[in-house]
Amino acid sequence: MSTLKIAIQKNGRLSEKSLQLLKECGIKLSNGERTLKATSSNFPIEILFLRDDDIPQYVEQGVADIGILGENEVWEKDKNVSVTTKLGFANCRLSLAVPKEVNYTGPAYFNQTKIATSYPLILQQFLDKNNIEAEIETISGSVEIAPGIGLADAIFDIVSTGSTLQMNGLKEVETVTRSEAVLISNINLNNEKQDILNQLLFRIQSVKNASENKYILLNAPNDSIEKISGILPGMKSPTVLPLKEAGWSSIHSVINEDDFWDNIDRLKTLGAEGILIVNVEKMIL
C-alpha cells in the first residue's frame, strides 16, 4: 500500500498545531516529533519536517504529496499546487506598518518609499493594484527592525497580535490580506494516494466540526420543548427524554458555540435549567 508523504513546518507554533491536528485525527507517530521525518504506526502516512517556505516547492515536485502551511507562503511561492482545505488555525494578517510618529493618511503615503518585507510578491501585487511606486527591500527574518536601523521607511509583514510592532515603535496601517493554515496537495496524486488523502480529509473535517460545536444538555418544562427545539435544532433534531419529575424533560442537542452564547438568555427565559456544555471530540455529519 502507498504511503502519503505530508510536509509540515519543522518547528514553531504552526508545527505544534499541525501535529496536534494529526493526533486529534487518531494518527500515531512512531519516530518522535523532531526528527527529519516520522512515520505513523496506524495510518499510511509519513511526515517530513521542513522549512515552511520550502513546502510549496517540495509538494509541487512530488517530494511530498501534501503539506500544511500558511496561505501566505502558498501565495508568495506561487507554485503549481492545489489548496485542498483550510484548517482554521494559525490565523494572521499581512499588513503594512510604519513608525508610530508618522501621520498616515492612506495608501498613497507609500509612493516613493522603501518597504522591507519577506513577502515581495504579495506586496508587489498590492502596490500594483493601488498604483503605488515603491522600492521593495527583500529580507528574511526580523523585518520589524528595518525602519529603526534606517533600512526602510515601512514594513510589510505577518501580524498576529501587533505586540512585536509596538515593541519596535511601529503601527499597523493597512491590512492587505488575511491568512490561515491550509492543506495543499500535489496536482498529480495517483488514485491510491488520493484515496488516502480523502480518508485524512474526512478525519480532519470531523475534528473541525467538533471544534466548532458543543454538546448541550438541559432540563426544561414540557411546554417549552417546541420553542427550545427551534433554538437547538441539532444535526437532525434534538433528543428529548422525560424526567422523573412530571412535566419536565431533558433535551440533548449539538450547537455551534457562538450560537449558544447568543441564545443563552432565550433558553433561560423559556425555563431551561441545569444547562451543561460538553466538548465534542469528533463530529461526523
Short mmCIF file of N, CA, C and O in Angstrom, two decimals, residues 224-273:
data_model
loop_
_atom_site.label_atom_id
_atom_site.label_comp_id
_atom_site.label_asym_id
_atom_site.label_seq_id
_atom_site.Cartn_x
_atom_site.Cartn_y
_atom_site.Cartn_z
N SER A 224 -42.21 24.09 26.87
CA SER A 224 -41.20 24.89 26.18
C SER A 224 -40.39 24.07 25.18
O SER A 224 -39.52 24.61 24.49
N ILE A 225 -40.68 22.78 25.08
CA ILE A 225 -39.86 21.90 24.24
C ILE A 225 -39.84 22.35 22.79
O ILE A 225 -38.78 22.40 22.15
N GLU A 226 -41.00 22.68 22.25
CA GLU A 226 -41.07 23.06 20.84
C GLU A 226 -40.25 24.31 20.56
O GLU A 226 -39.49 24.37 19.57
N LYS A 227 -40.35 25.32 21.41
CA LYS A 227 -39.60 26.56 21.19
C LYS A 227 -38.11 26.34 21.38
O LYS A 227 -37.29 26.87 20.62
N ILE A 228 -37.73 25.55 22.39
CA ILE A 228 -36.31 25.26 22.62
C ILE A 228 -35.74 24.45 21.46
O ILE A 228 -34.60 24.67 21.03
N SER A 229 -36.53 23.53 20.93
CA SER A 229 -36.08 22.74 19.79
C SER A 229 -35.81 23.61 18.58
O SER A 229 -34.94 23.30 17.75
N GLY A 230 -36.53 24.73 18.47
CA GLY A 230 -36.27 25.66 17.39
C GLY A 230 -34.95 26.38 17.54
O GLY A 230 -34.30 26.75 16.55
N ILE A 231 -34.53 26.56 18.79
CA ILE A 231 -33.25 27.20 19.06
C ILE A 231 -32.11 26.21 18.94
O ILE A 231 -31.00 26.54 18.53
N LEU A 232 -32.37 24.94 19.31
CA LEU A 232 -31.35 23.88 19.32
C LEU A 232 -31.75 22.78 18.35
O LEU A 232 -32.14 21.68 18.75
N PRO A 233 -31.65 23.02 17.04
CA PRO A 233 -32.11 22.02 16.08
C PRO A 233 -31.25 20.76 16.02
O PRO A 233 -31.70 19.71 15.57
N GLY A 234 -29.98 20.87 16.47
CA GLY A 234 -29.08 19.72 16.41
C GLY A 234 -28.74 19.34 14.98
O GLY A 234 -28.98 20.10 14.04
N MET A 235 -28.16 18.15 14.79
CA MET A 235 -27.78 17.71 13.45
C MET A 235 -29.01 17.30 12.65
O MET A 235 -29.06 17.44 11.44
N LYS A 236 -30.01 16.74 13.30
CA LYS A 236 -31.27 16.40 12.66
C LYS A 236 -32.42 16.94 13.50
O LYS A 236 -33.26 17.70 13.03
N SER A 237 -32.45 16.58 14.75
CA SER A 237 -33.40 17.12 15.73
C SER A 237 -32.87 16.79 17.10
O SER A 237 -32.10 15.85 17.27
N PRO A 238 -33.25 17.56 18.12
CA PRO A 238 -32.74 17.27 19.47
C PRO A 238 -33.35 15.98 20.03
O PRO A 238 -34.41 15.53 19.59
N THR A 239 -32.64 15.40 20.98
CA THR A 239 -33.17 14.25 21.71
C THR A 239 -33.92 14.76 22.93
O THR A 239 -33.40 15.58 23.68
N VAL A 240 -35.14 14.27 23.12
CA VAL A 240 -35.97 14.70 24.26
C VAL A 240 -36.31 13.47 25.09
O VAL A 240 -36.89 12.51 24.59
N LEU A 241 -35.90 13.50 26.37
CA LEU A 241 -36.14 12.37 27.28
C LEU A 241 -36.94 12.85 28.48
O LEU A 241 -36.61 13.88 29.07
N PRO A 242 -38.00 12.13 28.85
CA PRO A 242 -38.80 12.56 30.01
C PRO A 242 -38.03 12.39 31.31
O PRO A 242 -37.28 11.43 31.49
N LEU A 243 -38.20 13.35 32.21
CA LEU A 243 -37.61 13.26 33.54
C LEU A 243 -38.60 12.58 34.49
O LEU A 243 -39.80 12.48 34.21
N LYS A 244 -38.10 12.15 35.63
CA LYS A 244 -38.97 11.53 36.64
C LYS A 244 -40.00 12.53 37.13
O LYS A 244 -41.14 12.19 37.41
N GLU A 245 -39.57 13.81 37.22
CA GLU A 245 -40.49 14.85 37.66
C GLU A 245 -41.50 15.14 36.55
O GLU A 245 -41.11 15.46 35.41
N ALA A 246 -42.76 15.04 36.84
CA ALA A 246 -43.80 15.23 35.84
C ALA A 246 -43.73 16.63 35.23
O ALA A 246 -43.46 17.62 35.92
N GLY A 247 -43.95 16.69 33.92
CA GLY A 247 -43.99 17.97 33.22
C GLY A 247 -42.63 18.50 32.79
O GLY A 247 -42.56 19.59 32.23
N TRP A 248 -41.57 17.71 33.01
CA TRP A 248 -40.23 18.14 32.65
C TRP A 248 -39.54 17.10 31.78
O TRP A 248 -39.81 15.91 31.88
N SER A 249 -38.63 17.59 30.92
CA SER A 249 -37.85 16.70 30.05
C SER A 249 -36.40 17.17 29.98
O SER A 249 -36.09 18.33 30.27
N SER A 250 -35.56 16.25 29.60
CA SER A 250 -34.15 16.57 29.36
C SER A 250 -33.96 16.67 27.85
O SER A 250 -34.36 15.77 27.10
N ILE A 251 -33.37 17.75 27.41
CA ILE A 251 -33.14 17.98 25.97
C ILE A 251 -31.64 17.92 25.70
O ILE A 251 -30.85 18.59 26.35
N HIS A 252 -31.26 17.09 24.71
CA HIS A 252 -29.86 16.92 24.32
C HIS A 252 -29.73 17.36 22.86
O HIS A 252 -30.53 16.96 22.02
N SER A 253 -28.70 18.15 22.57
CA SER A 253 -28.52 18.61 21.20
C SER A 253 -27.07 19.03 20.97
O SER A 253 -26.24 18.96 21.88
N VAL A 254 -26.79 19.45 19.75
CA VAL A 254 -25.48 19.97 19.39
C VAL A 254 -25.69 21.39 18.87
O VAL A 254 -26.62 21.64 18.10
N ILE A 255 -24.83 22.30 19.30
CA ILE A 255 -24.99 23.70 18.90
C ILE A 255 -23.62 24.32 18.66
O ILE A 255 -22.64 23.97 19.32
N ASN A 256 -23.57 25.21 17.68
CA ASN A 256 -22.36 25.99 17.47
C ASN A 256 -22.11 26.85 18.70
O ASN A 256 -23.03 27.44 19.25
N GLU A 257 -20.86 26.89 19.15
CA GLU A 257 -20.56 27.58 20.40
C GLU A 257 -20.97 29.05 20.36
O GLU A 257 -21.50 29.59 21.32
N ASP A 258 -20.74 29.72 19.22
CA ASP A 258 -21.13 31.13 19.11
C ASP A 258 -22.64 31.28 19.22
O ASP A 258 -23.15 32.22 19.84
N ASP A 259 -23.38 30.35 18.61
CA ASP A 259 -24.84 30.41 18.67
C ASP A 259 -25.33 30.21 20.10
O ASP A 259 -26.34 30.80 20.51
N PHE A 260 -24.63 29.37 20.85
CA PHE A 260 -25.05 29.14 22.23
C PHE A 260 -25.02 30.43 23.04
O PHE A 260 -25.98 30.78 23.71
N TRP A 261 -23.91 31.15 22.95
CA TRP A 261 -23.81 32.38 23.74
C TRP A 261 -24.81 33.43 23.28
O TRP A 261 -25.28 34.25 24.07
N ASP A 262 -25.18 33.38 22.00
CA ASP A 262 -26.18 34.31 21.50
C ASP A 262 -27.58 33.97 22.00
O ASP A 262 -28.46 34.83 22.05
N ASN A 263 -27.80 32.69 22.36
CA ASN A 263 -29.15 32.23 22.69
C ASN A 263 -29.34 31.84 24.16
O ASN A 263 -30.44 31.41 24.54
N ILE A 264 -28.31 31.97 24.98
CA ILE A 264 -28.41 31.51 26.37
C ILE A 264 -29.55 32.21 27.12
O ILE A 264 -30.30 31.58 27.88
N ASP A 265 -29.71 33.51 26.90
CA ASP A 265 -30.78 34.23 27.61
C ASP A 265 -32.16 33.75 27.17
O ASP A 265 -33.08 33.65 27.99
N ARG A 266 -32.31 33.43 25.87
CA ARG A 266 -33.59 32.93 25.38
C ARG A 266 -33.91 31.58 26.01
O ARG A 266 -35.06 31.31 26.39
N LEU A 267 -32.90 30.71 26.14
CA LEU A 267 -33.11 29.40 26.75
C LEU A 267 -33.55 29.55 28.21
O LEU A 267 -34.49 28.87 28.67
N LYS A 268 -32.89 30.44 28.93
CA LYS A 268 -33.25 30.65 30.33
C LYS A 268 -34.65 31.24 30.47
O LYS A 268 -35.40 30.87 31.37
N THR A 269 -35.01 32.14 29.56
CA THR A 269 -36.34 32.72 29.59
C THR A 269 -37.42 31.66 29.37
O THR A 269 -38.52 31.74 29.94
N LEU A 270 -37.08 30.63 28.57
CA LEU A 270 -38.03 29.55 28.29
C LEU A 270 -38.04 28.50 29.40
O LEU A 270 -38.69 27.47 29.27
N GLY A 271 -37.30 28.75 30.47
CA GLY A 271 -37.34 27.86 31.62
C GLY A 271 -36.26 26.81 31.67
O GLY A 271 -36.29 25.91 32.51
N ALA A 272 -35.27 26.90 30.76
CA ALA A 272 -34.18 25.91 30.76
C ALA A 272 -33.38 25.99 32.06
O ALA A 272 -33.05 27.08 32.53
N GLU A 273 -33.07 24.82 32.63
CA GLU A 273 -32.28 24.74 33.87
C GLU A 273 -31.22 23.65 33.72
O GLU A 273 -31.30 22.80 32.85
#
